[in-house]
PDB file of C-alpha atoms in Angstrom:
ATOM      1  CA  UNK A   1     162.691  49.099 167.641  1.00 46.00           C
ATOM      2  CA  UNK A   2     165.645  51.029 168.665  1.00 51.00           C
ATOM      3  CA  UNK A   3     168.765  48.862 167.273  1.00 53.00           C
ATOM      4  CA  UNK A   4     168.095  47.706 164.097  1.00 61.00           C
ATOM      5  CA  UNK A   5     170.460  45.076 162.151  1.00 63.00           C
ATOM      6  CA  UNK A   6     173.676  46.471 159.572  1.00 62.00           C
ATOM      7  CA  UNK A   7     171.687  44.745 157.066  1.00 63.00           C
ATOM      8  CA  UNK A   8     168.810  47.250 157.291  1.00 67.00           C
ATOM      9  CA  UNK A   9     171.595  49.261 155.875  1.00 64.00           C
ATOM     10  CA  UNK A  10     172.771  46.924 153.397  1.00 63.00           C
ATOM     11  CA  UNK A  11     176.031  46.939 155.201  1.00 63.00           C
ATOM     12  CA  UNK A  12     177.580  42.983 155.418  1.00 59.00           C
ATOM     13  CA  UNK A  13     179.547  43.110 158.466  1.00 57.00           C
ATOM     14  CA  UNK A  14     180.501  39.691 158.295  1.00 54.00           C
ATOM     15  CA  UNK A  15     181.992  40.107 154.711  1.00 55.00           C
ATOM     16  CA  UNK A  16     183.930  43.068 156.126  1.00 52.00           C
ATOM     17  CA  UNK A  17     185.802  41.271 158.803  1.00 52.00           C
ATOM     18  CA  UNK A  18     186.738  37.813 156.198  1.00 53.00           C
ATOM     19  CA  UNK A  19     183.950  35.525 157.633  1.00 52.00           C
ATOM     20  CA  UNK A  20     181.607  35.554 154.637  1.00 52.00           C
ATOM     21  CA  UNK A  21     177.956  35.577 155.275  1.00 54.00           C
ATOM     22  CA  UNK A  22     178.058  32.866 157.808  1.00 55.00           C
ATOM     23  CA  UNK A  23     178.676  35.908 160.138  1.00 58.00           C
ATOM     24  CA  UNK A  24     176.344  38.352 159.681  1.00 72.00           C
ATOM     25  CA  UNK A  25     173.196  36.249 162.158  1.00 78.00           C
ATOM     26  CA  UNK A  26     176.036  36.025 164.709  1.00 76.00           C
ATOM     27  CA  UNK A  27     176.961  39.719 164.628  1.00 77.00           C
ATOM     28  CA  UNK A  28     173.398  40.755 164.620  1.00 81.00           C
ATOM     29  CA  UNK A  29     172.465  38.554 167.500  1.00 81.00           C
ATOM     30  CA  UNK A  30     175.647  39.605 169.958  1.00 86.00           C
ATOM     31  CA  UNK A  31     175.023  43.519 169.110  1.00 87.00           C
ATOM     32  CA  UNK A  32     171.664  43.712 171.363  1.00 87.00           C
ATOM     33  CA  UNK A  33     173.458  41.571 174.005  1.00 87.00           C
ATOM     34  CA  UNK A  34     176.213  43.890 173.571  1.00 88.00           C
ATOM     35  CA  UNK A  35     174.679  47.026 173.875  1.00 88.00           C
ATOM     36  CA  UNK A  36     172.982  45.587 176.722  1.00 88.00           C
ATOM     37  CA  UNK A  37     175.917  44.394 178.954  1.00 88.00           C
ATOM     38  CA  UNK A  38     177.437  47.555 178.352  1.00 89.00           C
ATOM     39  CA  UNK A  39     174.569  49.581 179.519  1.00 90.00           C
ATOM     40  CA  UNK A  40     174.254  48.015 182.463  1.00 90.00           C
ATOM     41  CA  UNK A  41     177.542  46.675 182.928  1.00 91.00           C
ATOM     42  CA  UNK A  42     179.512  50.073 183.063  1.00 91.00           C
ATOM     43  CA  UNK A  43     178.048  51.759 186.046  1.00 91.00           C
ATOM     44  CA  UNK A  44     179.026  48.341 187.684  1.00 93.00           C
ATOM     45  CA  UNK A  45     182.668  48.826 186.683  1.00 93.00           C
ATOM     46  CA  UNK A  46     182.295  52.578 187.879  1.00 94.00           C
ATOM     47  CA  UNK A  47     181.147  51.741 191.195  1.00 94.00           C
ATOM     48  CA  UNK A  48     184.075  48.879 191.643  1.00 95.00           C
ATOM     49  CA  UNK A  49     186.780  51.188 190.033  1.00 95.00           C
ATOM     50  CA  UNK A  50     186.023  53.999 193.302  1.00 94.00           C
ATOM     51  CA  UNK A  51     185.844  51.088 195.851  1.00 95.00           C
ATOM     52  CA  UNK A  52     189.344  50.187 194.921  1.00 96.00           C
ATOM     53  CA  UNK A  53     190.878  53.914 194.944  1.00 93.00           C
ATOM     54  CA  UNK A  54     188.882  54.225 198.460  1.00 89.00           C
ATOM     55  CA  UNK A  55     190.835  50.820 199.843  1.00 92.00           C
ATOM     56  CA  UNK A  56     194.125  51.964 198.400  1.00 93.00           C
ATOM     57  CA  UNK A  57     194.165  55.287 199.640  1.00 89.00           C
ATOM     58  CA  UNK A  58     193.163  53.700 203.133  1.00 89.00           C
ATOM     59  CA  UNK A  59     195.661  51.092 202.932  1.00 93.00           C
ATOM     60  CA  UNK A  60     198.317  54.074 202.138  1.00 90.00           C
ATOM     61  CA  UNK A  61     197.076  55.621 205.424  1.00 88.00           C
ATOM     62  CA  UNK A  62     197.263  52.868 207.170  1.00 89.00           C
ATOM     63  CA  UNK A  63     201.100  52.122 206.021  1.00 92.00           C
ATOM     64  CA  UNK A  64     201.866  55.585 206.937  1.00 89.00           C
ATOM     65  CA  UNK A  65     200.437  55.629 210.440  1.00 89.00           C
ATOM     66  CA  UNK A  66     202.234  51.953 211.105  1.00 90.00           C
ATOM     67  CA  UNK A  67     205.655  53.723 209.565  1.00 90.00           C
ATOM     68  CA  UNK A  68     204.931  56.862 212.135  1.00 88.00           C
ATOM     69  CA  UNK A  69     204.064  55.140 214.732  1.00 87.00           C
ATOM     70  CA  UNK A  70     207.392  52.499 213.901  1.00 90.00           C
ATOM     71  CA  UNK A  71     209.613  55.608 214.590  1.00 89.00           C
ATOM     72  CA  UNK A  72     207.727  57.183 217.568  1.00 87.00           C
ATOM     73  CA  UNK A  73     206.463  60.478 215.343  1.00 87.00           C
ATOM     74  CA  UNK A  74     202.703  61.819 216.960  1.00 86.00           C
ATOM     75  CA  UNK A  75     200.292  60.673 214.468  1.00 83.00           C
ATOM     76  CA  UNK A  76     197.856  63.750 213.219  1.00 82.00           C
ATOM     77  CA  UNK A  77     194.204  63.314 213.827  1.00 78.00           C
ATOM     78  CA  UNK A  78     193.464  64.878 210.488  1.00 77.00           C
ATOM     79  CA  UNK A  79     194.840  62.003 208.369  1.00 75.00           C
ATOM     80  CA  UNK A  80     191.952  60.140 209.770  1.00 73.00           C
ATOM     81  CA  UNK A  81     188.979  62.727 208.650  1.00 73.00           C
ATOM     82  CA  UNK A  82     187.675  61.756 205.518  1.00 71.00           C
ATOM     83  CA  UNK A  83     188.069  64.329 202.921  1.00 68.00           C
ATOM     84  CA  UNK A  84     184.773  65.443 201.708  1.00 66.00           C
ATOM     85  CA  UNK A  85     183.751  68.141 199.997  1.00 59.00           C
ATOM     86  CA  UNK A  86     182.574  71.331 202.030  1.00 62.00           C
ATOM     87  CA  UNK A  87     178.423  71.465 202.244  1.00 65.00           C
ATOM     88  CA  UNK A  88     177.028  74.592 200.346  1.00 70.00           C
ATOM     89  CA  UNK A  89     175.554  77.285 201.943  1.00 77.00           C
ATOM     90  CA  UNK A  90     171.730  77.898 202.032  1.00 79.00           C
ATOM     91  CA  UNK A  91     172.182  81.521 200.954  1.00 87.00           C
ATOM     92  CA  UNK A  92     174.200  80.147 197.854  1.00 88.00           C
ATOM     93  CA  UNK A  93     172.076  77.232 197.080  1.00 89.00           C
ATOM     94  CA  UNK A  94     168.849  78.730 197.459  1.00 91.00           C
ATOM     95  CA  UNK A  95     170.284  81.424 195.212  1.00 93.00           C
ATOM     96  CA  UNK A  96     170.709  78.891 192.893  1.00 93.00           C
ATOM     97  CA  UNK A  97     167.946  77.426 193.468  1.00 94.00           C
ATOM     98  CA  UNK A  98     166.104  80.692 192.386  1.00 95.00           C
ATOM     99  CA  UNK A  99     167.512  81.645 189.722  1.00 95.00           C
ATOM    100  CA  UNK A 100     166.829  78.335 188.176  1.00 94.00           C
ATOM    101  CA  UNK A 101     163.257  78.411 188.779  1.00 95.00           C
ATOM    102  CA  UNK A 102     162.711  81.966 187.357  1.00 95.00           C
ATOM    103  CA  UNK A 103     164.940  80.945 184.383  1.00 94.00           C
ATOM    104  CA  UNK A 104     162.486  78.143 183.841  1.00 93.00           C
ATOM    105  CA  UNK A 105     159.729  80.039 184.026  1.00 93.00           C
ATOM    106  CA  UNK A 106     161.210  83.003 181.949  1.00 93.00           C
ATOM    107  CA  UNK A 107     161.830  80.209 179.307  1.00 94.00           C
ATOM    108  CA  UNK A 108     158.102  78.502 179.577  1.00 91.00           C
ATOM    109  CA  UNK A 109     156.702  81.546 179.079  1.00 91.00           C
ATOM    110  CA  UNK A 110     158.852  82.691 175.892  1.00 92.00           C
ATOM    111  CA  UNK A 111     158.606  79.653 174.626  1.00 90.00           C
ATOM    112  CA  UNK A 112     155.054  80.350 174.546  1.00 90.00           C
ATOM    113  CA  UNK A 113     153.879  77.553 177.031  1.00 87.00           C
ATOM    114  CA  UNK A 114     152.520  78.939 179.533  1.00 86.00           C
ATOM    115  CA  UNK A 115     150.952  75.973 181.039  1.00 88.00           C
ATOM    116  CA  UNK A 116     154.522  74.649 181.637  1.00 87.00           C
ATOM    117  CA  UNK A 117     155.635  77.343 183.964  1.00 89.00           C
ATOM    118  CA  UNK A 118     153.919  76.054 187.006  1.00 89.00           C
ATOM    119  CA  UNK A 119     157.031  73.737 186.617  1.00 92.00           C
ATOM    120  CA  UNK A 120     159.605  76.836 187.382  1.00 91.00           C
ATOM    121  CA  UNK A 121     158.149  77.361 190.723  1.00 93.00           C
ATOM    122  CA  UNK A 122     159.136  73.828 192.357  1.00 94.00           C
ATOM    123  CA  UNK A 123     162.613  75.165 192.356  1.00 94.00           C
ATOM    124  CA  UNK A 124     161.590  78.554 193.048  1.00 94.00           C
ATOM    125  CA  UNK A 125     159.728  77.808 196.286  1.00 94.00           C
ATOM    126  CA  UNK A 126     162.339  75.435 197.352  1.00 94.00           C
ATOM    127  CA  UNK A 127     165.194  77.980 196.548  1.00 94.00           C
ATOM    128  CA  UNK A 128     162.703  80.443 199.023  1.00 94.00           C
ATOM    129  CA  UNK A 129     162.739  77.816 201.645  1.00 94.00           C
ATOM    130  CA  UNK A 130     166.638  77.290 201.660  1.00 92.00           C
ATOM    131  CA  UNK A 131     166.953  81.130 202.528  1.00 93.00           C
ATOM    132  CA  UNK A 132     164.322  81.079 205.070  1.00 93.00           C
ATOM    133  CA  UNK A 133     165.726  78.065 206.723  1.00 91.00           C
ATOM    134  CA  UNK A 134     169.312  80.196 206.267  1.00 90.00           C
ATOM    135  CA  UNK A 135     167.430  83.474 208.125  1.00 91.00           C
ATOM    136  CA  UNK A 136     165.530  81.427 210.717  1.00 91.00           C
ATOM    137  CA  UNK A 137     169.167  79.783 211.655  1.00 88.00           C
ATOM    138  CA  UNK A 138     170.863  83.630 211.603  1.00 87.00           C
ATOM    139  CA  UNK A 139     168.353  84.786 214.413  1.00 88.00           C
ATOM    140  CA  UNK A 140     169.191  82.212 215.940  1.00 87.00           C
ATOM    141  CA  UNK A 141     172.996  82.315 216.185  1.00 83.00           C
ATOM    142  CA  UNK A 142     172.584  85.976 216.589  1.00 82.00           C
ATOM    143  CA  UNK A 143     170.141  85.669 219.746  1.00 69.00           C
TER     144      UNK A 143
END
C-alpha cells in the first residue's frame, strides 16, 4: 500500500503535537481521508475558483456598459467578444507535431527499444495530416 502509517517509521505524531498516544489511531485514520479529499477535492476548488473570475469579469462588463450607456457613450462591440486565445496554425502545429514524433522515435531507437518506436509515428502521421489539411486549404484559397 501506498500511504503507510508514521509509526512504520517509528515517528509518534501524536506525542509530537502534546496529545500522548491517544492520538496517534486518530492521526493515522484522518491521513488516508486526507490525502483523499485533497486529491479529489482540489480540482473541484480549481474549477469553482475560474467560474467566479469568469462572473466577475462579466459583471464588470456589464457595470461598464450600464455606466456607458447611463451617459449616452456608443458601446464597442468588442467588449462583448470573449477573449480567447488565437487557434494555432496547421503549418505550426503539425510542425510540432513532427518533430515530436521523430524525437520519439530518435529516442526509442537510442534507447535501444526498437519495438517502442512504432509509438513515434502516431504523432508523426498526425503532424503529416495537419500540413496536408493546411496545403489542401491553400489550393483552395488560392483557386
Amino acid at each position: 500500500m501506498l500511504l503507510t502509517s508514521a509509526a512504520e517509521f517509528g515517528i509518534d505524531l501524536g506525542q509530537h503535537a502534546g496529545l500522548g498516544d491517544a492520538a496517534t489511531p486518530l492521526l493515522d485514520a484522518l491521513l488516508p481521508l486526507l490525502a483523499v479529499l485533497m486529491v479529489f477535492g482540489m480540482p473541484i476548488v480549481i474549477v469553482l475558483a475560474v467560474l467566479r473570475y469568469r462572473a466577475q469579469r462579466q459583471k464588470s462588463i456589464n457595470d461598464m456598459v450600464l455606466k456607458l450607456a447611463d451617459k449616452g457613450q456608443p458601446i464597442p462591440p468588442e467588449l462583448f467578444l470573449e477573449p480567447g486565445r488565437k487557434r494555432k496554425s496547421d503549418v505550426s502545429s503539425g510542425l510540432s507535431l513532427v518533430g515530436a514524433g521523430l524525437g520519439l522515435m530518435g529516442f526509442f531507437w537510442f534507447a535501444g527499444a526498437e519495438s517502442a518506436i512504432g509509438i513515434g509515428f502516431i504523432p508523426l502521421m498526425i503532424g503529416v495530416g495537419q500540413l496536408i489539411a493546411w496545403k489542401i486549404e491553400q489550393t483552395r484559397k488560392d483557386g
